[in-house]
mmCIF file of C-alpha atoms and ligand atoms in Angstrom:
data_model
loop_
_atom_site.group_PDB
_atom_site.id
_atom_site.type_symbol
_atom_site.label_atom_id
_atom_site.label_comp_id
_atom_site.label_asym_id
_atom_site.label_seq_id
_atom_site.Cartn_x
_atom_site.Cartn_y
_atom_site.Cartn_z
ATOM 1 C CA MET A 192 -14.848 -44.512 7.759
ATOM 2 C CA ALA A 193 -17.729 -42.456 9.130
ATOM 3 C CA GLU A 194 -17.787 -38.721 8.538
ATOM 4 C CA PRO A 195 -16.588 -36.867 11.638
ATOM 5 C CA ALA A 196 -19.555 -35.443 13.552
ATOM 6 C CA PRO A 197 -19.801 -31.684 13.203
ATOM 7 C CA ILE A 198 -18.813 -29.697 16.263
ATOM 8 C CA LEU A 199 -21.534 -27.155 15.589
ATOM 9 C CA ARG A 200 -24.765 -27.681 13.719
ATOM 10 C CA MET A 201 -27.417 -25.152 12.735
ATOM 11 C CA VAL A 202 -30.818 -26.594 11.854
ATOM 12 C CA ASP A 203 -33.366 -24.310 10.163
ATOM 13 C CA LEU A 204 -32.111 -21.468 12.309
ATOM 14 C CA THR A 205 -34.267 -18.343 12.112
ATOM 15 C CA LYS A 206 -34.291 -15.011 13.919
ATOM 16 C CA GLN A 207 -36.999 -12.429 13.550
ATOM 17 C CA PHE A 208 -37.014 -8.927 14.941
ATOM 18 C CA GLY A 209 -40.697 -8.017 14.690
ATOM 19 C CA LYS A 210 -41.540 -8.337 11.007
ATOM 20 C CA LEU A 211 -37.913 -8.395 9.912
ATOM 21 C CA THR A 212 -36.372 -11.812 9.305
ATOM 22 C CA ALA A 213 -32.696 -11.183 10.055
ATOM 23 C CA VAL A 214 -31.674 -14.855 9.730
ATOM 24 C CA ASP A 215 -33.830 -17.001 7.494
ATOM 25 C CA ASN A 216 -33.814 -20.770 7.896
ATOM 26 C CA VAL A 217 -30.060 -21.363 7.958
ATOM 27 C CA SER A 218 -28.824 -24.957 8.095
ATOM 28 C CA LEU A 219 -25.097 -25.557 8.263
ATOM 29 C CA ASP A 220 -22.616 -28.009 9.782
ATOM 30 C CA ILE A 221 -19.261 -26.765 10.992
ATOM 31 C CA VAL A 222 -16.532 -29.370 11.175
ATOM 32 C CA ASP A 223 -14.328 -29.665 14.260
ATOM 33 C CA GLY A 224 -11.145 -27.666 13.707
ATOM 34 C CA GLU A 225 -12.159 -25.863 10.542
ATOM 35 C CA PHE A 226 -11.879 -22.172 9.749
ATOM 36 C CA PHE A 227 -15.344 -21.296 8.473
ATOM 37 C CA THR A 228 -16.095 -17.780 7.279
ATOM 38 C CA ILE A 229 -19.486 -16.234 6.660
ATOM 39 C CA VAL A 230 -19.319 -13.435 4.101
ATOM 40 C CA GLY A 231 -22.080 -10.990 3.316
ATOM 41 C CA PRO A 232 -22.846 -7.301 2.946
ATOM 42 C CA SER A 233 -23.820 -5.122 5.875
ATOM 43 C CA GLY A 234 -27.297 -5.998 7.156
ATOM 44 C CA SER A 235 -27.329 -9.540 5.710
ATOM 45 C CA GLY A 236 -27.687 -11.104 9.178
ATOM 46 C CA LYS A 237 -24.095 -12.196 9.926
ATOM 47 C CA THR A 238 -23.869 -10.747 13.429
ATOM 48 C CA THR A 239 -27.323 -12.044 14.367
ATOM 49 C CA LEU A 240 -26.355 -15.556 13.245
ATOM 50 C CA LEU A 241 -23.095 -15.457 15.200
ATOM 51 C CA ARG A 242 -24.848 -14.107 18.296
ATOM 52 C CA MET A 243 -27.228 -17.069 18.220
ATOM 53 C CA LEU A 244 -24.276 -19.450 17.993
ATOM 54 C CA ALA A 245 -22.546 -17.713 20.895
ATOM 55 C CA GLY A 246 -25.689 -17.692 23.052
ATOM 56 C CA LEU A 247 -26.134 -13.923 23.002
ATOM 57 C CA GLU A 248 -29.413 -14.105 21.084
ATOM 58 C CA LYS A 249 -32.264 -16.655 21.262
ATOM 59 C CA PRO A 250 -33.423 -18.190 17.954
ATOM 60 C CA THR A 251 -37.029 -17.540 16.921
ATOM 61 C CA ALA A 252 -37.076 -21.015 15.369
ATOM 62 C CA GLY A 253 -34.646 -23.825 14.679
ATOM 63 C CA ASP A 254 -31.829 -25.316 16.708
ATOM 64 C CA VAL A 255 -28.169 -24.903 17.519
ATOM 65 C CA LEU A 256 -26.395 -28.163 18.322
ATOM 66 C CA LEU A 257 -22.981 -28.486 19.892
ATOM 67 C CA ARG A 258 -21.592 -32.007 19.418
ATOM 68 C CA GLU A 259 -25.174 -33.193 18.783
ATOM 69 C CA GLN A 260 -26.516 -31.577 21.986
ATOM 70 C CA ARG A 261 -29.167 -28.899 21.607
ATOM 71 C CA ILE A 262 -27.846 -25.719 23.223
ATOM 72 C CA ASN A 263 -30.531 -23.145 22.294
ATOM 73 C CA ASN A 264 -31.102 -22.288 25.942
ATOM 74 C CA VAL A 265 -27.543 -22.561 27.221
ATOM 75 C CA PRO A 266 -26.330 -19.083 28.210
ATOM 76 C CA ALA A 267 -23.199 -17.646 26.601
ATOM 77 C CA ASN A 268 -20.990 -18.048 29.680
ATOM 78 C CA LYS A 269 -21.857 -21.770 29.905
ATOM 79 C CA ARG A 270 -20.817 -22.493 26.310
ATOM 80 C CA PRO A 271 -17.270 -23.575 25.393
ATOM 81 C CA THR A 272 -17.071 -20.665 22.996
ATOM 82 C CA CYS A 273 -15.648 -17.173 22.955
ATOM 83 C CA MET A 274 -16.425 -14.096 20.894
ATOM 84 C CA VAL A 275 -13.897 -11.610 19.479
ATOM 85 C CA PHE A 276 -15.617 -8.383 18.509
ATOM 86 C CA GLN A 277 -14.816 -5.746 15.917
ATOM 87 C CA SER A 278 -14.057 -3.220 18.660
ATOM 88 C CA LEU A 279 -11.869 -5.858 20.396
ATOM 89 C CA ALA A 280 -13.575 -4.660 23.611
ATOM 90 C CA LEU A 281 -10.384 -4.478 25.658
ATOM 91 C CA PHE A 282 -10.424 -2.922 29.121
ATOM 92 C CA ASN A 283 -8.559 0.256 28.367
ATOM 93 C CA HIS A 284 -7.596 1.187 31.895
ATOM 94 C CA ARG A 285 -5.987 -2.226 32.466
ATOM 95 C CA THR A 286 -2.695 -3.861 31.567
ATOM 96 C CA VAL A 287 -2.090 -6.491 28.910
ATOM 97 C CA GLY A 288 -1.830 -9.121 31.654
ATOM 98 C CA GLN A 289 -5.083 -8.083 33.335
ATOM 99 C CA ASN A 290 -6.916 -8.178 30.012
ATOM 100 C CA ILE A 291 -5.664 -11.626 29.086
ATOM 101 C CA GLU A 292 -6.267 -13.064 32.565
ATOM 102 C CA PHE A 293 -9.771 -11.637 32.930
ATOM 103 C CA SER A 294 -11.770 -14.819 32.290
ATOM 104 C CA LEU A 295 -9.367 -16.902 34.388
ATOM 105 C CA LYS A 296 -9.743 -14.510 37.313
ATOM 106 C CA MET A 297 -13.527 -14.745 37.002
ATOM 107 C CA ARG A 298 -13.246 -18.497 37.318
ATOM 108 C CA GLY A 299 -11.092 -18.237 40.425
ATOM 109 C CA VAL A 300 -7.841 -19.488 38.887
ATOM 110 C CA SER A 301 -4.910 -18.705 41.216
ATOM 111 C CA ARG A 302 -2.676 -15.738 40.554
ATOM 112 C CA LEU A 303 0.382 -17.860 39.792
ATOM 113 C CA GLU A 304 -1.472 -20.165 37.442
ATOM 114 C CA ARG A 305 -3.065 -17.202 35.641
ATOM 115 C CA ARG A 306 0.255 -15.568 35.097
ATOM 116 C CA ALA A 307 1.807 -18.735 33.725
ATOM 117 C CA ARG A 308 -1.065 -19.250 31.280
ATOM 118 C CA CYS A 309 -0.949 -15.590 30.279
ATOM 119 C CA LEU A 310 2.781 -15.663 29.523
ATOM 120 C CA GLU A 311 2.320 -18.845 27.532
ATOM 121 C CA LEU A 312 -0.374 -17.165 25.414
ATOM 122 C CA MET A 313 1.697 -13.992 25.032
ATOM 123 C CA ASP A 314 4.548 -16.130 23.755
ATOM 124 C CA MET A 315 2.263 -17.902 21.272
ATOM 125 C CA LEU A 316 0.998 -14.538 19.997
ATOM 126 C CA ARG A 317 4.493 -13.049 19.918
ATOM 127 C CA LEU A 318 3.822 -10.382 22.516
ATOM 128 C CA PRO A 319 7.063 -9.554 24.393
ATOM 129 C CA LYS A 320 7.105 -10.707 28.056
ATOM 130 C CA ASP A 321 7.626 -7.192 29.362
ATOM 131 C CA TYR A 322 4.245 -6.197 27.916
ATOM 132 C CA TYR A 323 2.646 -8.040 30.827
ATOM 133 C CA GLY A 324 2.412 -4.858 32.914
ATOM 134 C CA LYS A 325 1.955 -2.465 29.984
ATOM 135 C CA SER A 326 -1.309 -0.555 29.591
ATOM 136 C CA VAL A 327 -3.251 -1.778 26.547
ATOM 137 C CA THR A 328 -3.770 1.821 25.447
ATOM 138 C CA LYS A 329 0.009 2.008 24.881
ATOM 139 C CA CYS A 330 -0.074 -0.968 22.489
ATOM 140 C CA SER A 331 -0.312 -0.571 18.723
ATOM 141 C CA GLY A 332 -3.418 -1.689 16.798
ATOM 142 C CA GLY A 333 -1.805 -4.982 15.846
ATOM 143 C CA GLU A 334 -0.681 -5.659 19.413
ATOM 144 C CA GLN A 335 -4.147 -4.897 20.756
ATOM 145 C CA GLN A 336 -5.508 -7.424 18.285
ATOM 146 C CA ARG A 337 -3.138 -10.039 19.674
ATOM 147 C CA VAL A 338 -4.092 -9.162 23.255
ATOM 148 C CA ALA A 339 -7.752 -9.663 22.331
ATOM 149 C CA LEU A 340 -6.922 -13.039 20.785
ATOM 150 C CA ALA A 341 -4.889 -14.112 23.812
ATOM 151 C CA ARG A 342 -7.769 -13.090 26.051
ATOM 152 C CA ALA A 343 -10.204 -15.143 23.954
ATOM 153 C CA LEU A 344 -7.907 -18.179 24.104
ATOM 154 C CA ALA A 345 -7.242 -17.894 27.851
ATOM 155 C CA SER A 346 -10.287 -19.920 28.869
ATOM 156 C CA ASP A 347 -9.392 -22.590 26.287
ATOM 157 C CA PRO A 348 -12.668 -22.469 24.318
ATOM 158 C CA ASP A 349 -13.434 -25.115 21.677
ATOM 159 C CA ILE A 350 -14.826 -22.559 19.246
ATOM 160 C CA LEU A 351 -13.818 -18.956 18.640
ATOM 161 C CA PHE A 352 -16.260 -16.574 17.019
ATOM 162 C CA PHE A 353 -15.011 -13.477 15.256
ATOM 163 C CA ASP A 354 -17.259 -10.593 14.309
ATOM 164 C CA GLU A 355 -15.344 -8.548 11.725
ATOM 165 C CA PRO A 356 -12.308 -8.078 13.976
ATOM 166 C CA LEU A 357 -10.191 -6.574 11.193
ATOM 167 C CA SER A 358 -12.706 -4.302 9.506
ATOM 168 C CA ALA A 359 -11.541 -1.095 11.205
ATOM 169 C CA ILE A 360 -7.842 -1.759 10.571
ATOM 170 C CA ASP A 361 -5.882 -0.225 7.717
ATOM 171 C CA TYR A 362 -4.979 -2.334 4.692
ATOM 172 C CA ARG A 363 -1.332 -3.214 5.347
ATOM 173 C CA LEU A 364 -1.863 -4.231 8.961
ATOM 174 C CA ARG A 365 -5.016 -6.116 8.017
ATOM 175 C CA LYS A 366 -3.121 -8.213 5.457
ATOM 176 C CA LEU A 367 -0.552 -9.064 8.148
ATOM 177 C CA LEU A 368 -3.180 -9.954 10.743
ATOM 178 C CA GLU A 369 -5.056 -12.173 8.274
ATOM 179 C CA VAL A 370 -1.925 -14.282 7.980
ATOM 180 C CA GLU A 371 -1.417 -14.247 11.758
ATOM 181 C CA LEU A 372 -4.993 -15.382 12.337
ATOM 182 C CA LYS A 373 -4.609 -18.230 9.912
ATOM 183 C CA ASP A 374 -1.359 -19.269 11.612
ATOM 184 C CA LEU A 375 -3.044 -19.018 15.010
ATOM 185 C CA HIS A 376 -5.806 -21.275 13.761
ATOM 186 C CA ARG A 377 -3.219 -23.810 12.714
ATOM 187 C CA ALA A 378 -1.270 -23.519 15.947
ATOM 188 C CA THR A 379 -4.318 -23.987 18.188
ATOM 189 C CA GLY A 380 -6.285 -26.510 16.112
ATOM 190 C CA LYS A 381 -9.504 -24.875 17.353
ATOM 191 C CA THR A 382 -12.652 -24.237 15.374
ATOM 192 C CA PHE A 383 -12.864 -20.670 14.081
ATOM 193 C CA VAL A 384 -16.137 -19.166 12.872
ATOM 194 C CA TYR A 385 -15.392 -15.819 11.347
ATOM 195 C CA ILE A 386 -17.566 -13.175 9.774
ATOM 196 C CA THR A 387 -16.549 -10.448 7.382
ATOM 197 C CA HIS A 388 -17.965 -8.374 4.548
ATOM 198 C CA SER A 389 -14.776 -8.985 2.548
ATOM 199 C CA LEU A 390 -14.645 -12.063 0.352
ATOM 200 C CA GLU A 391 -10.988 -11.291 -0.293
ATOM 201 C CA GLU A 392 -10.261 -11.552 3.438
ATOM 202 C CA ALA A 393 -12.277 -14.776 3.641
ATOM 203 C CA MET A 394 -10.344 -16.288 0.712
ATOM 204 C CA VAL A 395 -7.000 -15.827 2.461
ATOM 205 C CA MET A 396 -7.920 -17.515 5.716
ATOM 206 C CA SER A 397 -10.780 -19.945 5.356
ATOM 207 C CA ASP A 398 -11.176 -23.675 4.816
ATOM 208 C CA ARG A 399 -14.768 -23.031 3.753
ATOM 209 C CA ILE A 400 -16.853 -19.964 3.072
ATOM 210 C CA GLY A 401 -20.611 -19.380 3.297
ATOM 211 C CA ILE A 402 -22.066 -16.461 1.366
ATOM 212 C CA MET A 403 -24.930 -14.741 3.154
ATOM 213 C CA ARG A 404 -27.572 -12.617 1.505
ATOM 214 C CA GLU A 405 -30.692 -11.225 3.179
ATOM 215 C CA GLY A 406 -30.541 -13.738 6.022
ATOM 216 C CA SER A 407 -29.924 -16.823 3.858
ATOM 217 C CA LEU A 408 -26.769 -18.795 3.120
ATOM 218 C CA ILE A 409 -26.829 -18.870 -0.660
ATOM 219 C CA GLN A 410 -23.536 -20.638 -1.413
ATOM 220 C CA ILE A 411 -21.176 -22.742 0.677
ATOM 221 C CA GLY A 412 -17.845 -24.003 -0.579
ATOM 222 C CA THR A 413 -14.077 -23.877 -0.437
ATOM 223 C CA PRO A 414 -12.458 -20.581 -1.481
ATOM 224 C CA ASN A 415 -11.576 -22.283 -4.754
ATOM 225 C CA ASP A 416 -15.172 -23.450 -5.355
ATOM 226 C CA ILE A 417 -16.463 -19.956 -4.841
ATOM 227 C CA TYR A 418 -13.728 -18.336 -6.870
ATOM 228 C CA THR A 419 -14.117 -20.623 -9.858
ATOM 229 C CA GLN A 420 -17.875 -21.363 -9.681
ATOM 230 C CA PRO A 421 -19.717 -18.390 -8.189
ATOM 231 C CA LEU A 422 -23.419 -19.197 -7.858
ATOM 232 C CA ASN A 423 -24.756 -15.958 -9.286
ATOM 233 C CA LYS A 424 -24.060 -12.339 -10.088
ATOM 234 C CA PHE A 425 -24.249 -11.355 -6.410
ATOM 235 C CA VAL A 426 -21.407 -13.731 -5.487
ATOM 236 C CA SER A 427 -19.379 -12.730 -8.574
ATOM 237 C CA GLU A 428 -19.623 -9.070 -7.678
ATOM 238 C CA PHE A 429 -18.302 -9.884 -4.229
ATOM 239 C CA MET A 430 -15.099 -11.168 -5.812
ATOM 240 C CA GLY A 431 -14.037 -7.644 -6.692
ATOM 241 C CA GLU A 432 -12.349 -7.073 -10.042
ATOM 242 C CA VAL A 433 -14.211 -9.389 -12.406
ATOM 243 C CA ASN A 434 -15.782 -8.708 -15.781
ATOM 244 C CA LEU A 435 -19.535 -9.237 -15.831
ATOM 245 C CA ILE A 436 -21.164 -9.169 -19.236
ATOM 246 C CA GLU A 437 -24.918 -9.403 -19.620
ATOM 247 C CA VAL A 438 -25.797 -12.229 -22.036
ATOM 248 C CA ARG A 439 -28.739 -14.060 -23.632
ATOM 249 C CA THR A 440 -28.595 -17.510 -25.222
ATOM 250 C CA GLY A 441 -29.213 -17.399 -28.950
ATOM 251 C CA SER A 442 -30.998 -20.223 -30.821
ATOM 252 C CA ASP A 443 -27.627 -21.592 -31.979
ATOM 253 C CA GLY A 444 -26.238 -21.837 -28.407
ATOM 254 C CA MET A 445 -23.965 -18.819 -28.861
ATOM 255 C CA LEU A 446 -24.288 -15.989 -26.361
ATOM 256 C CA ASP A 447 -25.530 -12.574 -27.452
ATOM 257 C CA CYS A 448 -23.680 -9.803 -25.623
ATOM 258 C CA ASP A 449 -25.766 -6.788 -26.606
ATOM 259 C CA SER A 450 -23.823 -4.254 -24.570
ATOM 260 C CA LEU A 451 -20.639 -5.172 -26.478
ATOM 261 C CA LYS A 452 -22.332 -5.893 -29.806
ATOM 262 C CA ILE A 453 -20.604 -9.273 -30.027
ATOM 263 C CA ARG A 454 -21.481 -12.945 -29.800
ATOM 264 C CA ALA A 455 -19.485 -15.207 -27.528
ATOM 265 C CA THR A 456 -18.960 -18.946 -27.184
ATOM 266 C CA SER A 457 -20.565 -20.395 -24.102
ATOM 267 C CA PRO A 458 -18.855 -22.396 -21.341
ATOM 268 C CA THR A 459 -20.957 -25.367 -20.179
ATOM 269 C CA LYS A 460 -24.152 -23.761 -19.111
ATOM 270 C CA PRO A 461 -26.596 -24.501 -16.323
ATOM 271 C CA ALA A 462 -29.659 -26.378 -17.601
ATOM 272 C CA GLY A 463 -32.389 -24.049 -18.757
ATOM 273 C CA PHE A 464 -30.137 -20.990 -18.851
ATOM 274 C CA THR A 465 -31.654 -18.244 -20.973
ATOM 275 C CA ASP A 466 -30.094 -15.029 -19.760
ATOM 276 C CA GLY A 467 -27.731 -13.826 -17.095
ATOM 277 C CA PHE A 468 -24.083 -12.863 -16.931
ATOM 278 C CA LEU A 469 -20.823 -14.127 -18.298
ATOM 279 C CA VAL A 470 -18.092 -13.804 -15.661
ATOM 280 C CA ILE A 471 -14.513 -13.463 -16.864
ATOM 281 C CA ARG A 472 -11.896 -12.924 -14.196
ATOM 282 C CA SER A 473 -9.396 -10.186 -14.913
ATOM 283 C CA GLU A 474 -6.435 -12.578 -15.125
ATOM 284 C CA PHE A 475 -8.171 -14.592 -17.883
ATOM 285 C CA MET A 476 -8.759 -11.619 -20.167
ATOM 286 C CA ARG A 477 -5.758 -11.067 -22.437
ATOM 287 C CA PHE A 478 -4.319 -8.737 -25.038
ATOM 288 C CA LEU A 479 -4.327 -10.255 -28.533
ATOM 289 C CA ALA A 480 -2.133 -9.487 -31.522
ATOM 290 C CA ALA A 481 -4.948 -10.839 -33.758
ATOM 291 C CA PRO A 482 -8.592 -11.828 -33.117
ATOM 292 C CA SER A 483 -7.826 -15.467 -33.979
ATOM 293 C CA GLU A 484 -5.640 -15.812 -30.854
ATOM 294 C CA ALA A 485 -8.688 -16.386 -28.640
ATOM 295 C CA GLU A 486 -12.144 -17.890 -29.012
ATOM 296 C CA ASN A 487 -13.759 -14.539 -28.273
ATOM 297 C CA HIS A 488 -12.505 -11.042 -28.852
ATOM 298 C CA LEU A 489 -13.377 -7.414 -28.356
ATOM 299 C CA ARG A 490 -12.000 -4.187 -29.683
ATOM 300 C CA GLY A 491 -11.402 -1.353 -27.267
ATOM 301 C CA VAL A 492 -9.193 1.518 -26.236
ATOM 302 C CA LEU A 493 -6.627 1.309 -23.437
ATOM 303 C CA TYR A 494 -7.942 3.771 -20.891
ATOM 304 C CA ASN A 495 -5.473 3.403 -18.030
ATOM 305 C CA GLU A 496 -3.001 1.125 -16.308
ATOM 306 C CA TYR A 497 -2.223 0.592 -12.644
ATOM 307 C CA ALA A 498 0.894 -1.008 -11.169
ATOM 308 C CA LEU A 499 -0.053 -3.473 -8.423
ATOM 309 C CA GLY A 500 3.328 -4.712 -7.251
ATOM 310 C CA SER A 501 3.993 -7.950 -9.105
ATOM 311 C CA ARG A 502 0.992 -7.402 -11.397
ATOM 312 C CA VAL A 503 -0.354 -4.660 -13.629
ATOM 313 C CA GLN A 504 -4.019 -3.908 -14.050
ATOM 314 C CA TYR A 505 -5.465 -2.381 -17.212
ATOM 315 C CA HIS A 506 -8.789 -0.774 -17.930
ATOM 316 C CA VAL A 507 -9.941 -1.041 -21.523
ATOM 317 C CA ARG A 508 -12.988 0.864 -22.680
ATOM 318 C CA ALA A 509 -15.161 -1.327 -24.938
ATOM 319 C CA GLY A 510 -18.756 -0.468 -25.765
ATOM 320 C CA GLU A 511 -20.464 0.385 -22.480
ATOM 321 C CA HIS A 512 -17.875 -1.593 -20.527
ATOM 322 C CA MET A 513 -14.657 -0.853 -18.749
ATOM 323 C CA VAL A 514 -12.987 -4.221 -19.107
ATOM 324 C CA VAL A 515 -10.453 -5.128 -16.418
ATOM 325 C CA ILE A 516 -7.334 -7.091 -17.339
ATOM 326 C CA GLU A 517 -4.601 -8.142 -14.954
ATOM 327 C CA LYS A 518 -1.208 -9.412 -16.042
ATOM 328 C CA LEU A 519 2.004 -10.379 -14.327
ATOM 329 C CA ARG A 520 4.559 -7.622 -14.687
ATOM 330 C CA GLU A 521 6.688 -9.687 -17.073
ATOM 331 C CA GLN A 522 3.664 -10.165 -19.336
ATOM 332 C CA ALA A 523 2.798 -6.469 -19.294
ATOM 333 C CA TYR A 524 1.219 -4.826 -22.320
ATOM 334 C CA ARG A 525 3.807 -2.903 -24.333
ATOM 335 C CA GLY A 526 2.124 0.154 -25.733
ATOM 336 C CA SER A 527 0.579 3.461 -24.747
ATOM 337 C CA LEU A 528 -2.621 4.802 -23.303
ATOM 338 C CA ASN A 529 -5.358 5.420 -25.890
ATOM 339 C CA ASP A 530 -4.046 2.589 -28.089
ATOM 340 C CA ASP A 531 -6.676 0.669 -30.013
ATOM 341 C CA VAL A 532 -6.376 -2.822 -28.587
ATOM 342 C CA ILE A 533 -7.865 -6.255 -29.181
ATOM 343 C CA ILE A 534 -8.601 -8.256 -26.072
ATOM 344 C CA GLY A 535 -10.094 -11.696 -25.705
ATOM 345 C CA TRP A 536 -10.759 -14.837 -23.711
ATOM 346 C CA ASP A 537 -11.528 -18.521 -24.156
ATOM 347 C CA ALA A 538 -14.902 -19.970 -23.176
ATOM 348 C CA LYS A 539 -13.307 -22.398 -20.700
ATOM 349 C CA ASP A 540 -12.048 -19.400 -18.704
ATOM 350 C CA SER A 541 -15.521 -17.918 -18.317
ATOM 351 C CA VAL A 542 -18.480 -18.860 -16.109
ATOM 352 C CA LEU A 543 -22.172 -18.310 -16.776
ATOM 353 C CA VAL A 544 -24.194 -17.142 -13.797
ATOM 354 C CA SER A 545 -27.805 -16.149 -13.266
ATOM 355 C CA ASP A 546 -28.861 -12.716 -12.071
HETATM 356 P P1 LIG B 950 -24.765 -7.816 9.566
HETATM 357 O O1 LIG B 950 -23.967 -8.241 10.762
HETATM 358 O O2 LIG B 950 -24.647 -8.753 8.409
HETATM 359 O O3 LIG B 950 -24.466 -6.417 9.155
HETATM 360 P P2 LIG B 950 -27.031 -7.909 11.395
HETATM 361 O O4 LIG B 950 -27.146 -9.316 11.850
HETATM 362 O O5 LIG B 950 -26.374 -6.950 12.334
HETATM 363 O O6 LIG B 950 -26.316 -7.876 9.968
HETATM 364 O O7 LIG B 950 -28.477 -7.351 11.044
HETATM 365 C C1 LIG B 950 -29.376 -8.018 10.196
HETATM 366 C C2 LIG B 950 -30.677 -7.251 10.191
HETATM 367 O O8 LIG B 950 -31.307 -7.350 11.475
HETATM 368 C C3 LIG B 950 -30.507 -5.757 9.927
HETATM 369 O O9 LIG B 950 -31.595 -5.325 9.145
HETATM 370 C C4 LIG B 950 -30.554 -5.159 11.312
HETATM 371 O O10 LIG B 950 -31.025 -3.839 11.273
HETATM 372 C C5 LIG B 950 -31.520 -6.076 12.030
HETATM 373 N N1 LIG B 950 -31.252 -6.169 13.482
HETATM 374 C C6 LIG B 950 -30.128 -6.638 14.064
HETATM 375 N N2 LIG B 950 -30.227 -6.632 15.393
HETATM 376 C C7 LIG B 950 -31.456 -6.144 15.689
HETATM 377 C C8 LIG B 950 -32.182 -5.905 16.916
HETATM 378 N N3 LIG B 950 -31.631 -6.178 18.090
HETATM 379 N N4 LIG B 950 -33.430 -5.403 16.811
HETATM 380 C C9 LIG B 950 -33.992 -5.143 15.612
HETATM 381 N N5 LIG B 950 -33.373 -5.356 14.420
HETATM 382 C C10 LIG B 950 -32.128 -5.847 14.457
HETATM 383 MG MG1 LIG B 951 -22.446 -7.242 11.786
#
């Protein structure tokens, strides 16, 4: 069976602002119905890329194709797409109903029809019916988010673009809305293209993730691909609490870890690897009763521990490093702060990455 044609295709897409190349030769296919997230630090070109896809910015070079049709010069309001911004951009002096019906009103949809569609969307987004006449300023942050989503869905776009819609929302609500967004994606079957600076957020929601750095997409993969095989140190650091140890390959194939004054066994290494970083995720580092319990070990001092709900995180000072270890509560370390501890890992649980 033939591969399904991508709904959206970027071909060597570039955007320059004067001498600055904000988006640098990006080529990417987005599959119909997928939740694709672009992750990168501030200034990496995410918004510029999304604006070109939405028709709010003209590419300097390259093409945007929608179902194989070149749409570079199609204005935003003629594309079957809709943008949800960080600010949500609701009309504050209007009601929930007026906000959601805005695009329908612009297209001359009758009052009755608009209201029916609006109530249907409110139901889908679990906004109570009697919110129809409520001012959006009287809605909570989470409700405003749902109003913005309902408004984006009102015109039945094929693709929804999201520019960091959750970045200004506090942690607990954000976690809830991530789940809601993923459920909404499932319920609507539409294509979502989402941007965020949080890889953690991307992991929760996305089918695939693209990592952006200085205008380029440097790695594309499923959350699992990226989590288990980060391309380089930059991607590893984006994953949050991981251990990164600078290493060089010795003549015998062992890894010299100068900063820890140890040698470590190497996982399968990229061809030609000479130096870089060994990445060991916090859940793969473990406390040992004896050095022989793992392929590699370190001696350190337990500096602190942090309860994280079902898990406990430990910081162990070793050489120049503060090693991070995470365990399920039932596998917690039994001992005290300042204990001399032995910690270790197996090579198969580590990844070698370049700088
Ligand atoms: P991100 O969304 O990842 O934070 P942006 O796409 O907003 O990144 O910006 C990428 C780069 O392009 C930044 O250096 C930014 O200052 C620059 N930039 C964005 N928009 C403009 C513009 N309209 N004019 C000039 N420079 C811009
Ligand atoms: Mg941005």
